[in-house]
Coordinates of N, CA and C in Angstrom, one line a residue:
Chain A
K40 N 0.7 -16.3 -9.0 CA -0.2 -14.9 -8.9 C 0.7 -13.7 -8.8
A41 N 0.4 -12.9 -9.5 CA 1.4 -11.8 -9.7 C 1.4 -10.9 -8.5
G42 N 2.5 -10.2 -8.2 CA 2.5 -9.5 -7.0 C 2.0 -8.0 -7.1
V43 N 2.4 -7.0 -6.3 CA 2.0 -5.7 -6.5 C 3.1 -5.2 -7.4
T44 N 2.5 -4.5 -8.5 CA 3.5 -3.8 -9.4 C 3.3 -2.5 -9.4
Q45 N 4.6 -1.9 -9.3 CA 4.8 -0.3 -9.1 C 5.4 0.1 -10.3
T46 N 5.0 1.3 -11.1 CA 5.8 1.8 -12.2 C 5.8 3.3 -12.0
P47 N 6.8 3.8 -12.5 CA 8.2 3.4 -12.8 C 9.1 3.3 -11.5
R48 N 9.9 2.4 -11.8 CA 10.8 2.0 -10.4 C 11.7 3.2 -10.0
Y49 N 12.2 3.8 -11.2 CA 13.0 4.9 -11.0 C 12.8 6.0 -11.6
L50 N 12.8 7.4 -11.1 CA 12.6 8.3 -11.8 C 13.3 9.5 -11.3
I51 N 13.7 10.6 -12.2 CA 14.4 11.9 -11.7 C 13.6 13.2 -12.3
K52 N 13.3 13.8 -11.4 CA 12.6 15.2 -11.8 C 13.3 16.1 -11.2
T53 N 12.7 17.3 -11.5 CA 13.3 18.6 -11.1 C 12.3 19.3 -10.4
R54 N 12.6 20.0 -9.2 CA 12.0 21.0 -8.7 C 10.8 21.7 -9.4
G55 N 9.6 21.7 -9.0 CA 8.4 22.5 -9.6 C 7.7 21.6 -10.7
Q56 N 8.2 20.4 -11.1 CA 7.5 19.4 -11.9 C 6.6 18.5 -11.1
Q57 N 5.9 17.8 -11.8 CA 4.9 17.0 -11.2 C 5.3 15.5 -11.8
V58 N 4.7 14.6 -10.9 CA 5.2 13.4 -11.2 C 3.8 12.4 -10.8
T59 N 3.6 11.3 -11.5 CA 2.6 10.3 -11.3 C 3.1 9.0 -11.3
L60 N 2.8 8.4 -10.3 CA 3.3 6.9 -10.0 C 2.0 5.9 -9.9
S61 N 2.2 4.8 -10.4 CA 1.3 3.9 -10.7 C 1.6 2.7 -9.7
C62 N 0.4 2.1 -9.4 CA 0.5 0.9 -8.6 C -0.9 -0.1 -9.1
S63 N -0.3 -1.3 -9.6 CA -1.4 -2.4 -9.7 C -1.5 -3.5 -8.6
P64 N -2.5 -3.4 -8.1 CA -2.6 -4.5 -7.0 C -2.6 -5.8 -7.3
I65 N -2.5 -6.8 -6.3 CA -2.6 -8.3 -6.4 C -4.1 -8.4 -7.1
S66 N -4.2 -9.4 -7.9 CA -5.7 -9.7 -8.5 C -6.7 -9.9 -7.5
G67 N -7.7 -9.2 -7.5 CA -8.8 -9.4 -6.4 C -8.5 -8.5 -5.4
H68 N -7.5 -7.9 -5.0 CA -7.3 -7.1 -4.0 C -8.0 -5.5 -4.3
R69 N -8.8 -5.2 -3.3 CA -9.5 -3.7 -3.6 C -9.1 -2.6 -2.7
S70 N -8.1 -2.9 -2.0 CA -7.5 -1.8 -1.2 C -6.1 -1.6 -1.4
V71 N -5.9 -0.3 -1.8 CA -4.4 0.2 -2.2 C -4.1 1.4 -1.2
S72 N -2.7 1.2 -0.5 CA -2.4 2.1 0.4 C -1.0 2.7 -0.2
W73 N -0.8 3.9 0.1 CA 0.5 4.4 -0.3 C 1.2 4.9 0.9
Y74 N 2.7 4.9 1.0 CA 3.7 5.1 1.9 C 4.7 5.8 1.3
Q75 N 5.3 6.8 2.2 CA 6.5 7.4 1.7 C 7.7 7.0 2.7
Q76 N 8.8 6.6 2.1 CA 10.1 6.3 3.1 C 11.1 7.2 2.6
T77 N 11.6 7.8 3.7 CA 12.8 8.6 3.7 C 13.7 8.4 4.9
P78 N 14.9 8.6 4.6 CA 15.9 8.3 6.0 C 15.5 9.1 7.0
G79 N 15.2 10.5 6.8 CA 14.7 11.1 8.0 C 13.5 11.0 8.7
Q80 N 12.4 10.6 8.0 CA 10.9 10.5 8.5 C 10.5 9.1 8.6
G81 N 11.3 8.2 7.9 CA 11.0 6.6 7.9 C 9.9 6.6 7.2
L82 N 9.1 5.7 7.5 CA 7.8 5.3 6.7 C 6.6 5.9 7.2
Q83 N 6.0 6.8 6.3 CA 4.9 7.5 6.6 C 3.6 7.2 5.6
F84 N 2.6 7.2 6.2 CA 1.2 6.8 5.5 C 0.9 8.0 4.7
L85 N 0.6 7.9 3.3 CA 0.0 9.0 2.7 C -1.6 8.9 2.7
F86 N -2.0 7.8 1.8 CA -3.5 7.5 2.0 C -3.8 6.2 1.4
E87 N -5.0 6.1 1.6 CA -5.6 4.4 1.3 C -7.0 4.6 0.4
Y88 N -7.0 3.9 -0.4 CA -8.2 3.7 -1.4 C -8.7 2.3 -1.3
F89 N -10.2 2.4 -1.2 CA -10.7 1.1 -1.4 C -12.1 1.3 -2.2
S90 N -12.4 0.7 -3.1 CA -13.4 0.6 -4.2 C -13.5 2.1 -4.6
E91 N -12.3 2.5 -5.1 CA -12.3 4.0 -5.6 C -12.7 5.1 -4.8
T92 N -12.6 5.1 -3.6 CA -13.1 6.1 -2.5 C -11.6 5.9 -1.5
Q93 N -11.3 7.4 -1.4 CA -10.2 7.5 -0.4 C -10.7 7.4 1.1
R94 N -10.2 6.3 1.9 CA -10.7 6.0 3.2 C -10.1 6.8 4.1
N95 N -8.9 7.1 4.0 CA -8.0 7.5 4.9 C -6.8 8.4 4.3
K96 N -6.4 9.1 5.0 CA -5.3 10.3 4.6 C -4.3 10.6 5.6
G97 N -3.0 10.6 5.3 CA -2.1 11.0 6.2 C -1.8 12.3 6.1
N98 N -0.9 12.8 6.8 CA -0.5 14.3 7.0 C 0.4 14.8 6.2
F99 N 0.0 14.9 4.9 CA 0.9 15.3 3.9 C 0.0 16.5 3.2
P100 N 0.8 17.6 2.6 CA 0.2 18.8 1.7 C -0.9 18.3 0.8
G101 N -1.4 19.1 0.3 CA -2.5 19.0 -0.8 C -1.7 18.7 -2.1
R102 N -0.4 18.9 -2.2 CA 0.4 18.5 -3.4 C 0.4 16.9 -3.8
F103 N 0.1 16.3 -2.5 CA 0.2 14.9 -2.6 C -1.5 14.5 -3.0
S104 N -1.7 13.8 -3.9 CA -3.0 13.3 -4.4 C -3.0 11.9 -4.9
G105 N -4.0 11.3 -5.1 CA -4.4 10.0 -5.6 C -5.6 9.7 -6.0
R106 N -5.8 8.5 -6.8 CA -7.1 8.1 -7.0 C -6.9 6.5 -7.2
Q107 N -8.2 5.8 -7.5 CA -8.1 4.6 -7.7 C -9.2 4.2 -8.8
F108 N -8.8 3.4 -9.6 CA -9.8 3.0 -10.9 C -10.5 1.9 -10.6
S109 N -11.5 1.7 -11.4 CA -12.5 0.8 -11.0 C -11.9 -0.7 -11.2
N110 N -10.6 -1.0 -11.7 CA -9.9 -2.1 -11.6 C -9.1 -2.4 -10.4
S111 N -9.2 -1.3 -9.6 CA -8.4 -1.2 -8.4 C -7.0 -0.6 -8.6
R112 N -6.5 -0.5 -9.7 CA -5.2 0.2 -9.8 C -5.3 1.8 -9.5
S113 N -4.1 2.0 -8.8 CA -4.1 3.4 -8.2 C -2.9 4.1 -8.8
E114 N -3.3 5.4 -8.7 CA -2.0 6.3 -9.1 C -1.8 7.3 -7.8
M115 N -0.8 7.8 -7.7 CA -0.7 9.0 -6.8 C 0.2 10.1 -7.8
N116 N 0.0 11.0 -7.4 CA 0.4 12.4 -8.2 C 1.0 13.2 -7.2
V117 N 2.1 13.8 -7.3 CA 2.7 14.9 -6.6 C 3.0 16.0 -7.3
S118 N 2.5 17.2 -7.0 CA 2.6 18.5 -8.0 C 3.6 19.4 -7.3
T119 N 4.1 20.2 -8.2 CA 5.2 21.2 -7.7 C 6.2 20.6 -6.7
L120 N 6.9 19.6 -7.3 CA 7.9 19.0 -6.5 C 8.8 19.7 -5.8
E121 N 9.3 19.3 -4.5 CA 10.2 19.9 -3.8 C 11.3 18.9 -3.5
L122 N 12.5 19.4 -3.3 CA 13.6 18.7 -2.8 C 13.3 17.5 -1.9
G123 N 12.5 17.9 -0.9 CA 12.1 16.9 0.2 C 11.2 15.9 -0.3
D124 N 10.7 15.8 -1.4 CA 9.7 14.8 -1.8 C 10.6 13.7 -2.3
S125 N 12.0 13.8 -2.4 CA 12.9 12.6 -3.0 C 12.6 11.4 -1.8
A126 N 12.2 10.4 -2.1 CA 11.8 9.3 -1.3 C 11.5 8.0 -2.1
L127 N 11.4 7.1 -1.5 CA 10.9 5.7 -1.8 C 9.3 5.7 -1.6
Y128 N 8.6 5.5 -2.7 CA 7.0 5.6 -2.6 C 6.7 4.2 -2.7
L129 N 6.1 3.5 -1.5 CA 5.7 2.1 -1.6 C 4.1 2.1 -1.7
C130 N 3.8 1.2 -2.6 CA 2.3 0.9 -2.5 C 2.1 -0.5 -2.0
A131 N 1.0 -0.7 -1.3 CA 0.6 -2.0 -0.7 C -1.0 -2.2 -1.1
S132 N -1.2 -3.4 -1.3 CA -2.6 -3.7 -1.6 C -2.9 -4.9 -0.6
S133 N -4.3 -4.9 -0.3 CA -5.0 -6.0 0.7 C -6.3 -6.2 0.1
L134 N -7.0 -7.4 0.6 CA -8.2 -7.9 -0.1 C -9.3 -6.9 0.4
V135 N -9.3 -6.6 1.6 CA -10.3 -5.6 2.2 C -9.5 -4.6 3.1
Q136 N -10.5 -3.4 3.6 CA -9.8 -2.5 4.5 C -9.9 -2.8 6.0
G137 N -8.7 -2.7 6.6 CA -8.7 -2.9 8.1 C -8.7 -4.1 8.4
G138 N -9.1 -4.3 9.6 CA -9.6 -5.8 10.1 C -8.3 -6.7 10.0
A139 N -8.2 -7.9 9.6 CA -7.4 -8.7 9.6 C -6.5 -8.6 8.3
N140 N -6.3 -7.7 7.7 CA -5.6 -7.3 6.5 C -4.2 -7.7 6.6
V141 N -3.8 -8.1 5.6 CA -2.3 -8.4 5.4 C -2.0 -7.5 4.2
L142 N -1.1 -6.6 4.4 CA -0.8 -5.7 3.4 C 0.5 -6.3 2.6
T143 N 0.6 -6.4 1.5 CA 1.4 -6.9 0.4 C 2.0 -5.9 -0.3
F144 N 3.3 -5.4 -0.1 CA 4.0 -4.3 -0.8 C 4.7 -4.5 -2.1
G145 N 4.6 -3.6 -3.0 CA 5.3 -3.5 -4.2 C 6.7 -3.3 -3.9
A146 N 7.6 -3.2 -5.0 CA 9.1 -3.1 -5.0 C 9.2 -1.5 -4.7
G147 N 8.3 -0.7 -5.0 CA 8.5 0.8 -4.7 C 8.9 1.6 -5.9
S148 N 8.7 2.7 -5.9 CA 9.4 4.0 -6.9 C 10.2 4.7 -6.2
R149 N 11.3 4.8 -7.0 CA 12.4 5.8 -6.1 C 12.3 6.9 -7.0
L150 N 11.9 8.1 -6.2 CA 11.8 9.3 -6.8 C 13.2 10.4 -6.4
T151 N 13.6 10.9 -7.2 CA 14.7 11.8 -7.0 C 14.4 13.2 -7.7
V152 N 14.4 14.1 -6.7 CA 14.2 15.6 -7.1 C 15.2 16.4 -6.9
L153 N 15.7 16.9 -8.2 CA 17.0 17.8 -8.2 C 16.6 19.3 -8.3
Chain B
A207 N -3.3 9.1 19.0 CA -2.7 8.4 17.7 C -1.7 7.3 18.4
Q208 N -1.4 6.2 17.5 CA -0.7 5.4 17.8 C 0.9 5.5 17.7
T209 N 1.8 5.1 18.3 CA 3.0 5.2 18.2 C 3.7 4.1 18.5
V210 N 5.0 3.6 17.6 CA 5.6 2.4 17.7 C 7.2 2.8 17.9
T211 N 7.6 2.2 18.8 CA 9.0 2.4 19.1 C 10.0 1.3 19.0
Q212 N 11.1 1.3 18.4 CA 12.1 0.5 18.0 C 13.4 1.1 18.7
S213 N 14.1 0.6 19.7 CA 14.9 1.2 20.3 C 16.4 0.9 20.0
Q214 N 16.4 0.0 19.3 CA 17.8 -0.7 18.8 C 18.0 -0.5 17.2
P215 N 18.9 0.5 16.9 CA 19.0 1.0 15.4 C 19.6 -0.2 14.8
E216 N 20.6 -0.8 15.6 CA 21.2 -2.0 14.8 C 21.6 -3.3 15.6
M217 N 21.5 -4.4 15.1 CA 21.9 -5.5 15.6 C 22.9 -6.4 15.1
S218 N 23.7 -7.0 15.5 CA 24.6 -7.8 14.6 C 24.6 -9.3 15.3
V219 N 24.5 -10.4 14.5 CA 24.4 -11.4 15.1 C 25.2 -12.7 14.1
Q220 N 25.8 -13.4 14.8 CA 26.6 -14.6 13.8 C 25.7 -15.5 13.3
E221 N 25.9 -16.1 12.1 CA 25.2 -17.2 11.6 C 24.8 -18.1 12.8
A222 N 23.7 -18.8 12.6 CA 23.1 -19.8 13.5 C 22.9 -19.3 14.9
E223 N 23.1 -18.2 15.2 CA 22.8 -17.6 16.6 C 21.4 -17.2 16.4
T224 N 20.9 -16.7 17.8 CA 19.7 -16.1 17.9 C 19.8 -14.6 18.1
V225 N 18.9 -13.8 17.7 CA 18.7 -12.3 17.9 C 17.2 -12.1 18.2
T226 N 17.2 -11.2 19.1 CA 15.9 -10.7 19.5 C 15.8 -9.2 19.2
L227 N 14.8 -8.8 18.6 CA 14.4 -7.3 18.4 C 13.4 -6.9 19.3
S228 N 13.5 -5.7 19.8 CA 12.3 -5.2 20.7 C 11.5 -4.0 19.9
C229 N 10.1 -4.1 20.3 CA 9.3 -3.3 19.8 C 8.3 -2.8 20.9
T230 N 8.1 -1.6 21.0 CA 6.7 -1.2 22.1 C 6.0 -0.3 21.3
Y231 N 4.7 -0.2 21.8 CA 3.8 0.6 20.9 C 2.8 1.1 22.0
D232 N 2.0 2.1 21.6 CA 1.1 2.9 22.4 C -0.1 3.0 21.7
T233 N -1.2 2.5 22.2 CA -2.6 2.7 21.6 C -3.7 2.6 22.6
S234 N -4.9 3.1 22.3 CA -6.0 2.9 23.1 C -7.0 2.1 22.5
E235 N -6.6 1.3 21.5 CA -7.6 0.5 20.8 C -7.4 -0.9 21.6
S236 N -8.4 -1.9 21.6 CA -8.4 -2.9 22.1 C -8.1 -4.2 21.4
N237 N -8.6 -3.9 20.0 CA -8.1 -4.9 19.0 C -7.6 -4.4 18.0
Y238 N -6.3 -5.0 17.7 CA -5.5 -4.6 16.7 C -4.7 -5.8 16.2
Y239 N -3.8 -5.3 15.3 CA -2.7 -6.3 14.6 C -1.3 -5.5 14.7
L240 N -0.4 -6.5 14.9 CA 0.9 -6.1 14.9 C 1.7 -7.0 13.7
F241 N 2.7 -6.5 13.3 CA 3.3 -7.0 12.2 C 4.9 -6.7 12.4
W242 N 5.5 -7.7 11.8 CA 7.2 -7.3 11.6 C 7.2 -7.6 10.1
Y243 N 7.9 -6.6 9.5 CA 8.2 -6.5 8.0 C 9.7 -6.5 8.0
K244 N 10.3 -7.3 6.9 CA 11.7 -7.1 6.8 C 11.9 -6.2 5.4
Q245 N 12.9 -5.6 5.2 CA 13.1 -4.9 4.1 C 14.6 -5.1 3.8
P246 N 14.9 -5.8 2.7 CA 16.5 -6.3 2.5 C 17.0 -5.1 1.5
P247 N 18.2 -5.2 1.2 CA 18.7 -4.1 0.4 C 17.8 -3.9 -0.9
S248 N 17.2 -5.0 -1.3 CA 16.3 -4.7 -2.6 C 15.3 -3.7 -2.3
R249 N 15.0 -3.4 -1.2 CA 14.0 -2.5 -0.6 C 12.5 -3.0 -0.7
Q250 N 12.4 -4.5 -1.1 CA 11.2 -5.0 -1.0 C 10.5 -5.3 0.3
M251 N 9.6 -4.6 0.7 CA 9.0 -4.9 2.1 C 8.2 -6.1 2.0
I252 N 8.7 -7.1 3.0 CA 8.2 -8.6 3.2 C 7.7 -8.8 4.4
L253 N 6.5 -9.3 4.5 CA 5.9 -9.7 5.8 C 6.7 -10.9 6.5
V254 N 7.1 -10.6 7.6 CA 7.7 -11.7 8.5 C 6.8 -12.5 9.2
I255 N 5.9 -11.7 9.9 CA 5.0 -12.5 10.9 C 3.9 -11.4 11.2
R256 N 2.8 -12.1 11.8 CA 1.7 -11.2 12.1 C 1.2 -11.7 13.7
Q257 N 0.5 -10.7 14.4 CA -0.1 -11.1 15.5 C -1.3 -10.5 15.7
E258 N -2.4 -11.2 16.1 CA -3.7 -10.7 16.2 C -3.8 -10.3 18.0
A259 N -4.1 -8.8 18.2 CA -4.1 -8.8 19.7 C -5.0 -9.5 20.7
Y260 N -6.0 -10.0 19.9 CA -7.0 -10.8 20.9 C -6.6 -12.2 21.1
K261 N -5.4 -12.6 20.4 CA -4.9 -14.0 20.5 C -3.7 -14.1 21.6
Q262 N -3.9 -14.8 22.6 CA -2.7 -14.7 23.5 C -1.7 -15.7 23.2
Q263 N -1.6 -16.5 22.3 CA -0.6 -17.4 21.7 C 0.1 -16.6 20.8
N264 N 1.4 -16.7 21.2 CA 2.5 -15.9 20.2 C 2.6 -16.6 18.9
A265 N 2.6 -15.7 17.9 CA 2.8 -16.2 16.5 C 4.2 -17.0 16.2
T266 N 4.2 -17.9 15.4 CA 5.4 -18.4 15.0 C 5.3 -18.7 13.5
E267 N 6.5 -18.3 12.9 CA 6.7 -18.5 11.5 C 8.1 -19.4 11.2
N268 N 8.1 -20.7 11.0 CA 9.6 -21.2 11.1 C 10.5 -20.8 12.0
R269 N 11.5 -20.0 11.5 CA 12.6 -19.7 12.5 C 12.3 -18.2 13.3
F270 N 11.1 -17.6 12.9 CA 10.7 -16.4 13.5 C 9.6 -16.6 14.4
S271 N 9.8 -16.1 15.7 CA 8.5 -15.9 16.6 C 8.6 -14.6 17.5
V272 N 7.4 -14.5 18.0 CA 7.2 -13.2 18.5 C 6.8 -13.5 20.0
N273 N 7.3 -12.4 21.0 CA 6.7 -12.5 22.2 C 6.0 -11.2 22.3
F274 N 4.6 -11.6 22.5 CA 3.7 -10.4 22.6 C 3.2 -10.3 23.9
Q275 N 3.3 -9.4 24.6 CA 2.9 -8.9 26.0 C 1.8 -7.7 25.7
K276 N 0.7 -8.1 25.7 CA -0.4 -7.1 25.8 C -0.6 -5.9 26.7
A277 N -0.4 -6.5 28.0 CA -0.4 -5.4 29.0 C 0.8 -4.2 29.0
A278 N 1.9 -4.9 28.5 CA 3.0 -4.3 28.5 C 3.2 -3.5 27.2
K279 N 2.3 -3.8 26.4 CA 2.3 -3.2 24.9 C 3.7 -3.5 24.2
S280 N 4.3 -4.8 24.3 CA 5.6 -5.0 23.8 C 5.3 -6.1 22.8
F281 N 6.2 -6.2 21.8 CA 6.0 -7.1 20.7 C 7.4 -7.3 20.2
S282 N 8.2 -8.4 20.6 CA 9.6 -8.6 20.4 C 9.6 -9.7 19.0
L283 N 10.4 -9.6 18.5 CA 10.8 -10.8 17.3 C 12.2 -11.5 17.7
K284 N 12.0 -12.6 17.7 CA 13.0 -13.7 17.9 C 13.6 -14.3 16.4
I285 N 14.8 -14.0 15.9 CA 15.1 -14.7 14.9 C 16.1 -15.9 15.4
S286 N 15.8 -17.0 15.2 CA 16.4 -18.4 15.6 C 17.2 -18.6 14.3
D287 N 18.4 -19.4 14.8 CA 19.3 -20.0 13.7 C 19.7 -19.2 12.4
S288 N 20.0 -17.8 12.8 CA 20.1 -16.8 11.8 C 20.8 -17.1 10.6
Q289 N 20.5 -16.7 9.4 CA 21.0 -16.8 8.1 C 21.5 -15.6 7.7
L290 N 22.5 -15.9 6.7 CA 23.1 -14.4 5.9 C 21.7 -13.9 5.2
G291 N 20.9 -14.6 4.9 CA 19.8 -13.9 4.0 C 18.9 -13.2 4.9
D292 N 19.1 -13.4 6.2 CA 18.2 -12.6 7.3 C 18.7 -11.1 7.3
T293 N 19.7 -10.7 6.7 CA 20.2 -9.4 6.9 C 19.3 -8.4 6.2
A294 N 18.9 -7.6 7.0 CA 17.7 -6.6 6.3 C 17.6 -5.7 7.5
M295 N 16.5 -4.7 7.1 CA 15.9 -3.6 8.1 C 14.7 -4.3 8.4
Y296 N 14.5 -4.4 9.8 CA 13.3 -4.9 10.3 C 12.4 -3.9 10.9
F297 N 11.1 -3.8 10.5 CA 10.1 -2.9 10.8 C 9.0 -3.5 11.7
C298 N 8.8 -3.1 12.8 CA 7.5 -3.2 13.6 C 6.5 -2.4 13.1
A299 N 5.2 -2.9 13.1 CA 4.2 -2.0 12.5 C 2.8 -2.5 13.2
F300 N 2.1 -1.3 13.7 CA 0.9 -1.4 14.1 C -0.3 -1.3 13.1
L301 N -1.1 -2.1 12.9 CA -2.4 -1.7 12.1 C -3.6 -1.4 12.8
D302 N -3.8 -0.1 12.4 CA -5.1 0.4 13.2 C -6.6 0.0 12.5
S303 N -7.4 0.4 12.9 CA -9.0 -0.1 12.4 C -9.2 0.4 11.0
W304 N -8.5 1.3 10.7 CA -8.7 1.9 9.2 C -7.9 1.3 8.3
G305 N -6.9 0.4 8.6 CA -6.2 -0.1 7.7 C -4.8 0.6 7.7
K306 N -4.6 1.6 8.5 CA -3.3 2.3 8.4 C -2.2 1.6 9.0
L307 N -1.1 1.4 8.5 CA 0.1 0.8 9.2 C 1.0 2.0 9.8
Q308 N 1.2 1.9 11.1 CA 2.1 2.8 11.8 C 3.4 2.2 12.0
F309 N 4.6 2.5 11.5 CA 5.7 1.8 11.5 C 6.6 2.3 12.5
G310 N 7.6 1.5 13.1 CA 8.6 2.0 13.9 C 9.9 2.5 13.0
A311 N 10.9 2.9 13.5 CA 12.0 3.5 12.9 C 12.8 2.5 12.2
G312 N 12.8 1.3 12.6 CA 13.3 -0.1 12.1 C 14.5 -0.4 12.9
T313 N 15.0 -1.6 12.6 CA 16.4 -2.0 13.3 C 16.9 -2.8 12.2
Q314 N 18.2 -2.4 12.0 CA 19.2 -3.1 10.9 C 19.9 -4.3 11.6
V315 N 19.4 -5.4 11.0 CA 20.1 -6.6 11.5 C 21.1 -7.1 10.4
V316 N 22.3 -7.4 11.1 CA 23.4 -7.7 10.1 C 23.7 -9.2 10.7
V317 N 23.7 -10.1 9.8 CA 24.2 -11.5 10.1 C 25.8 -11.8 9.4
T318 N 26.4 -12.1 10.4 CA 27.6 -12.3 10.0 C 28.2 -13.8 9.9
P319 N 29.2 -14.2 8.9 CA 29.5 -15.5 9.0 C 30.3 -16.0 10.1

């Protein structure tokens, strides 16, 4: 059974550009969550999608957005990149939302903003 | 809002020894789930163990066990018979009813030969 796949694994952008990260969940999983990991702020929740609907959103500016497709694959987009957006972006999938969920994480997308 | 506190930035342990990582949390919810995840140098976040708050029995997974004290809001992880492969950052996490994980700052565990 394939795990959570995140692409690209590494990318470098410059300030002001935008970036799109992709996450393919485990087959059958309908919930996809995104987390940002930085040395200073640690792991912070970005948003969660379930059946193509954003169910929960963290405290991030509107430059951070996401969506989920009918096949449960998800993308997150960051526009007008800032140096502080450099981080490891982790995607996690689960069968259902909340409850006794076990979130399975992907390997992450390492974004560097120059 | 829930908060998760890990007060030990780093712990060092010798192979075959036991190490205990502490975690406290704050919540007003009565039913919730707690997790320990490990993140080795590869940065892959791996589930170590899970505890349902309504279960009084402490969870155990092979060499990993927890001491869950609901009243004290404490959730410590014990790693027995430590192995070199256990070297990683360990995160305590609280799952709220919306499926959002709140992580602690992490404890770096270093296992030495």
